[in-house]
mmCIF file of C-alpha atoms in Angstrom:
data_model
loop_
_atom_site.group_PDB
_atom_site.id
_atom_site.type_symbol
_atom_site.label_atom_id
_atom_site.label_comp_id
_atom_site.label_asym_id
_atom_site.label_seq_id
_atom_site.Cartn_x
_atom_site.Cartn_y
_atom_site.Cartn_z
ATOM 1 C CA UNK A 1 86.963 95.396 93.735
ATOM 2 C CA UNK A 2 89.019 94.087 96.594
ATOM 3 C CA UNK A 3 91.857 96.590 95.438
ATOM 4 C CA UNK A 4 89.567 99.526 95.552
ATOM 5 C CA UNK A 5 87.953 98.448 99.238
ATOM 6 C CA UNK A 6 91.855 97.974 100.627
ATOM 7 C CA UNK A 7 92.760 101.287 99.159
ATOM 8 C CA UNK A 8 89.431 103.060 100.766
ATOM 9 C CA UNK A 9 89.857 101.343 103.471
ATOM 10 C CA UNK A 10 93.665 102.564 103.472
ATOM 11 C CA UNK A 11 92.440 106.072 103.161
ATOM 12 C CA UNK A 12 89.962 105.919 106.601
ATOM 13 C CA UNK A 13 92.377 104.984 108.211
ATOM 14 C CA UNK A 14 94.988 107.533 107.411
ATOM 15 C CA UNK A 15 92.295 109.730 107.753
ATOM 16 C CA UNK A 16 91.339 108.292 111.062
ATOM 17 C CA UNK A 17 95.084 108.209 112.416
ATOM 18 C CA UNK A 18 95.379 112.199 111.226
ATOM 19 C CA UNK A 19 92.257 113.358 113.561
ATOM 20 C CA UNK A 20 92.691 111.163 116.658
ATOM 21 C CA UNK A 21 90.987 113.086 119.391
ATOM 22 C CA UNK A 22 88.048 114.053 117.332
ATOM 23 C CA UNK A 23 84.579 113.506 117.710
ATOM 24 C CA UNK A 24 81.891 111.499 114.598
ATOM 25 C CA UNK A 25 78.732 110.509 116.272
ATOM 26 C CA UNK A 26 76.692 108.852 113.611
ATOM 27 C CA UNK A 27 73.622 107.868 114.655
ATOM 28 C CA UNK A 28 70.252 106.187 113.187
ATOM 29 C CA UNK A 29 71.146 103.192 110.352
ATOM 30 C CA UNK A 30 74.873 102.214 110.339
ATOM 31 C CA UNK A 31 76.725 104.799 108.550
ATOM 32 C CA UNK A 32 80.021 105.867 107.335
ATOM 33 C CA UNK A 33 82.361 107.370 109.518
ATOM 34 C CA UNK A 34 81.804 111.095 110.145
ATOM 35 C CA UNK A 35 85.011 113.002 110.977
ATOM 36 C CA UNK A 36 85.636 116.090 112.458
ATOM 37 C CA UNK A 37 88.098 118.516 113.656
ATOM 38 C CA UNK A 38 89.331 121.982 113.537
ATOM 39 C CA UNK A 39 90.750 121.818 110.075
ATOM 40 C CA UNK A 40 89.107 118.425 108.792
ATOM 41 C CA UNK A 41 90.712 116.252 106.150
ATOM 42 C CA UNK A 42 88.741 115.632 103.120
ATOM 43 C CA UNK A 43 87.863 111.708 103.383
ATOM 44 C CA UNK A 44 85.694 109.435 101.583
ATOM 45 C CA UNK A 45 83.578 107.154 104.272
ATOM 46 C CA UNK A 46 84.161 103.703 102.874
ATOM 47 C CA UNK A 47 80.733 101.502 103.335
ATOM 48 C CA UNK A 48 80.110 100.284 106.662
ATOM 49 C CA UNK A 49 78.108 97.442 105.937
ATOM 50 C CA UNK A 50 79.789 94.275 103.581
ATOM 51 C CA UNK A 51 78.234 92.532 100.813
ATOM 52 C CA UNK A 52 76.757 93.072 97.637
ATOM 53 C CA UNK A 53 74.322 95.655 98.800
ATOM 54 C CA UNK A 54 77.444 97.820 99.587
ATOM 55 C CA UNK A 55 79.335 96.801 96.203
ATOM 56 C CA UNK A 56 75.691 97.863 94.201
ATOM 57 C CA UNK A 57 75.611 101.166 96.324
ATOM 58 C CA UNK A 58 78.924 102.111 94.945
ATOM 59 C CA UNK A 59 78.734 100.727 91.857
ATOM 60 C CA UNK A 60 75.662 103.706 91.675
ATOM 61 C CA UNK A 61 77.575 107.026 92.075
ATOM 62 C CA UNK A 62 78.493 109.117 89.167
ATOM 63 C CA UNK A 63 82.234 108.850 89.647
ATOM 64 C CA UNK A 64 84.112 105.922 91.090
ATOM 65 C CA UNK A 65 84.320 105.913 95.293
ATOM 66 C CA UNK A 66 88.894 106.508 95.077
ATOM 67 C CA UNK A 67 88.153 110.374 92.859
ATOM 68 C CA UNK A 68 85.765 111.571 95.095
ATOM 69 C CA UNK A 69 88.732 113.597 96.807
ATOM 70 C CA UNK A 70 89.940 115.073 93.547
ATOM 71 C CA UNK A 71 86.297 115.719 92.365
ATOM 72 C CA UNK A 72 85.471 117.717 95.652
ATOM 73 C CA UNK A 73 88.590 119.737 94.837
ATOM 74 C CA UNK A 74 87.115 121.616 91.591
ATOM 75 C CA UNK A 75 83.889 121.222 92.958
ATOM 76 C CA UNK A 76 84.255 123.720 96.020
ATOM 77 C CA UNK A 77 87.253 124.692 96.035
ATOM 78 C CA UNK A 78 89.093 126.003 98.783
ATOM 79 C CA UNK A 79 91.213 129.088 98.808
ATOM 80 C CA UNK A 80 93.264 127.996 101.359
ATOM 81 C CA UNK A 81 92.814 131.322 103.274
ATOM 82 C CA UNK A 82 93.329 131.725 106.867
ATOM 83 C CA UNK A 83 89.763 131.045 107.737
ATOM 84 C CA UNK A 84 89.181 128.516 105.404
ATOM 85 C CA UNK A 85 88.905 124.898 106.485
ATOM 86 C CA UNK A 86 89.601 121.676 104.114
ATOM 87 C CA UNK A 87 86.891 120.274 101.990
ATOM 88 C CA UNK A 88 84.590 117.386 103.883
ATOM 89 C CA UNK A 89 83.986 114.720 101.324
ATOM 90 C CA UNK A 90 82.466 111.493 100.795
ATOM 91 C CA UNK A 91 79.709 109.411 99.431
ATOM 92 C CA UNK A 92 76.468 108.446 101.150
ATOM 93 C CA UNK A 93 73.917 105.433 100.492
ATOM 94 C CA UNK A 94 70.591 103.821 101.969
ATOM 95 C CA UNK A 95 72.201 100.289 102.528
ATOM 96 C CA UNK A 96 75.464 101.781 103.799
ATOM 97 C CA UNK A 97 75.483 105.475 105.345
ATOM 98 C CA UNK A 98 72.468 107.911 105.008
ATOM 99 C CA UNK A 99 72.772 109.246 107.623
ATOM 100 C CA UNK A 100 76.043 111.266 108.957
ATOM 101 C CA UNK A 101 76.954 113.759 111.483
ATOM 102 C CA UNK A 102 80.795 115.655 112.113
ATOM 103 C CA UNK A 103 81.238 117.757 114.884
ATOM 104 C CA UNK A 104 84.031 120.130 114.147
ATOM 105 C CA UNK A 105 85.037 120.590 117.987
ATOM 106 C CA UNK A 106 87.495 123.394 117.803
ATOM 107 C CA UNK A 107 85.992 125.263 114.589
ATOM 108 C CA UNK A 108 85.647 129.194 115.561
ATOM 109 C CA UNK A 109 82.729 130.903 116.021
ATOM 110 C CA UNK A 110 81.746 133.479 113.390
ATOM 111 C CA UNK A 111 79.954 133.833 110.239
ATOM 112 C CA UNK A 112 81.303 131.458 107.259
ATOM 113 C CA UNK A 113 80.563 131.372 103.927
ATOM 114 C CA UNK A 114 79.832 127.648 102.328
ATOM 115 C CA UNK A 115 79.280 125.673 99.576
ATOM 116 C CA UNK A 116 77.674 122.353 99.347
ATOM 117 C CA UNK A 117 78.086 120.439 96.153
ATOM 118 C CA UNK A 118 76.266 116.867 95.595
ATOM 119 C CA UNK A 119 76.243 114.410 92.392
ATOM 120 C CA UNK A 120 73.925 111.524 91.832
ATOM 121 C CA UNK A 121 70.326 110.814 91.810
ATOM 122 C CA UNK A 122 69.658 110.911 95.817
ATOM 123 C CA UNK A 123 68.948 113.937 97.243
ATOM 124 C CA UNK A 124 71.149 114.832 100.133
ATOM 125 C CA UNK A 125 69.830 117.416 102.948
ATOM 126 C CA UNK A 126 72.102 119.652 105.035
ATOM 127 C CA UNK A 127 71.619 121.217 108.291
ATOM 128 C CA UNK A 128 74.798 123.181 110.358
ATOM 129 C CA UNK A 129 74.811 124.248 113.768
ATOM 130 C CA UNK A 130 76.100 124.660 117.067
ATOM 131 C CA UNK A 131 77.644 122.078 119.023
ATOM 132 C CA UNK A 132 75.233 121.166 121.449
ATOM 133 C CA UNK A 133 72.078 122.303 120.101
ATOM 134 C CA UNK A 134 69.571 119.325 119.732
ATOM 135 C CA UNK A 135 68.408 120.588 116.592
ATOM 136 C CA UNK A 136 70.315 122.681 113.724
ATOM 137 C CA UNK A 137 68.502 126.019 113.994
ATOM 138 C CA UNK A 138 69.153 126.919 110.368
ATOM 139 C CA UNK A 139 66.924 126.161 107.693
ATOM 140 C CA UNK A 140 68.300 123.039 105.849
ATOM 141 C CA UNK A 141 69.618 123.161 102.747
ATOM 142 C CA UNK A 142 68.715 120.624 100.218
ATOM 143 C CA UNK A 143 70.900 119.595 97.608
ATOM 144 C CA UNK A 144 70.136 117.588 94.094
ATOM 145 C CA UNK A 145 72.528 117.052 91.641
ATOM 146 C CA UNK A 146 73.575 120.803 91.969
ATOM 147 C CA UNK A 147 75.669 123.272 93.826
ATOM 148 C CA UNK A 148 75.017 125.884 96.669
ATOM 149 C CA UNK A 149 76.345 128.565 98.239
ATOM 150 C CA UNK A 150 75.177 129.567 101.480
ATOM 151 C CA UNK A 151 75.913 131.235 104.663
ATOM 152 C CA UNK A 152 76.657 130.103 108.322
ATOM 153 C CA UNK A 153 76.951 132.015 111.365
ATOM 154 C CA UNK A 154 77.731 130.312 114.734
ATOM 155 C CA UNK A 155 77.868 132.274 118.300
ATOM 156 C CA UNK A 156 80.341 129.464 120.334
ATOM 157 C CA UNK A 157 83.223 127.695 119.536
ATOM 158 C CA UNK A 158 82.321 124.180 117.642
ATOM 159 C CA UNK A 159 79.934 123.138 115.094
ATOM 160 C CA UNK A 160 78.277 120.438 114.294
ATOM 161 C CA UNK A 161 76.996 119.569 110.209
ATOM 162 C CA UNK A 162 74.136 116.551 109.765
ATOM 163 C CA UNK A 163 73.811 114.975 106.149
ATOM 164 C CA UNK A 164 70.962 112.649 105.599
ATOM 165 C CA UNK A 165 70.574 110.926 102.243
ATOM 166 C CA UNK A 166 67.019 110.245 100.547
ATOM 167 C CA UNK A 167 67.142 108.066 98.002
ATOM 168 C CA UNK A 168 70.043 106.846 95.293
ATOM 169 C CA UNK A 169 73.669 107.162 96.620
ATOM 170 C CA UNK A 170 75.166 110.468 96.318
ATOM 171 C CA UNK A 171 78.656 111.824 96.354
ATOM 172 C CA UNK A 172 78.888 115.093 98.436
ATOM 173 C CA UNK A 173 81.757 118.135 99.012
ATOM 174 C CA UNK A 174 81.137 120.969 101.326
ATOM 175 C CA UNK A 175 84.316 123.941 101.919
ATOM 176 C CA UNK A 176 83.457 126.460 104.714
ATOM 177 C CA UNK A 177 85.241 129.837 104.141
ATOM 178 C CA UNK A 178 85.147 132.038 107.282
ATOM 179 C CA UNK A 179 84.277 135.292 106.491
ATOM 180 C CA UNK A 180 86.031 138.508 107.491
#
């Protein structure tokens, strides 16, 4: 277990080094880091908090914490057009991170088409927006053990994407494709 905490740990803070200069505000009950930039890396947020209740959180999720990464990969793929950003990944929990917000500083403004996929038994909840509004103004979209595929249009430079967790831990992965 020690082995797999170094080597997520090891990952953050690759991940952390590569987007210096960007922007996670995670707010509410201690939670993962939230990254963000204009092309973010796909990143697993290790537990913030220590202990067992951590260790039992990840012990929960449907695949082990370290293939998250490779998981996200099949599960929204990426075509790795120009307009297409890396796959945001990760894992959220009640004891660790329900709660997590990436602003994505320098991400153009335009309409974007997206997919959200989530695995587990908690129910994770989406909402995407502009930078600075207080408040998402799309409709959230919540996800359960499934896939989606929805669209997001933003008017300014920036965005900003909010994922709260309800309930068991969940593993998420969410591609945005702009669209022409």
């Amino acid at each position: 277990m020690a082995m797999r905490r170094a080597a997520t740990i090891g990952l953050i803070l690759v991940a952390g080094i590569a987007l210096a200069g960007c922007t996670g505000e995670p707010s509410g009950s201690p939670s993962g880091p939230a990254s963000g930039s204009p092309s973010p890396s796909a990143s697993t947020p290790a537990p913030t908090s220590t202990g067992d209740a951590a260790d039992a959180d990840e012990a929960l999720l449907p695949i082990p914490a370290d293939e998250i990464r490779d998981w996200a990969e099949t599960a929204v793929p990426s075509t790795g057009a120009e307009g297409s950003t890396p796959i945001l990944s990760g894992w959220l929990s009640e004891n660790t991170s329900p709660h997590q917000k990436t602003l994505l500083q320098s991400q153009e403004a335009g309409a974007y088409q997206a997919q959200l996929a989530c695995r587990g038994d908690g129910t994770i909840t989406l909402t995407v927006g502009e930078l600075d509004e207080e408040q998402p103004s799309a409709e959230p979209i919540v996800c359960a053990n499934e896939t989606i595929a929805f669209d997001v249009t933003t008017a300014a430079t920036g965005m900003q994407i909010v994922m709260d967790l309800e309930g068991a831990p969940a593993i998420y992965a969410l591609s945005l494709q702009r669209m022409s």
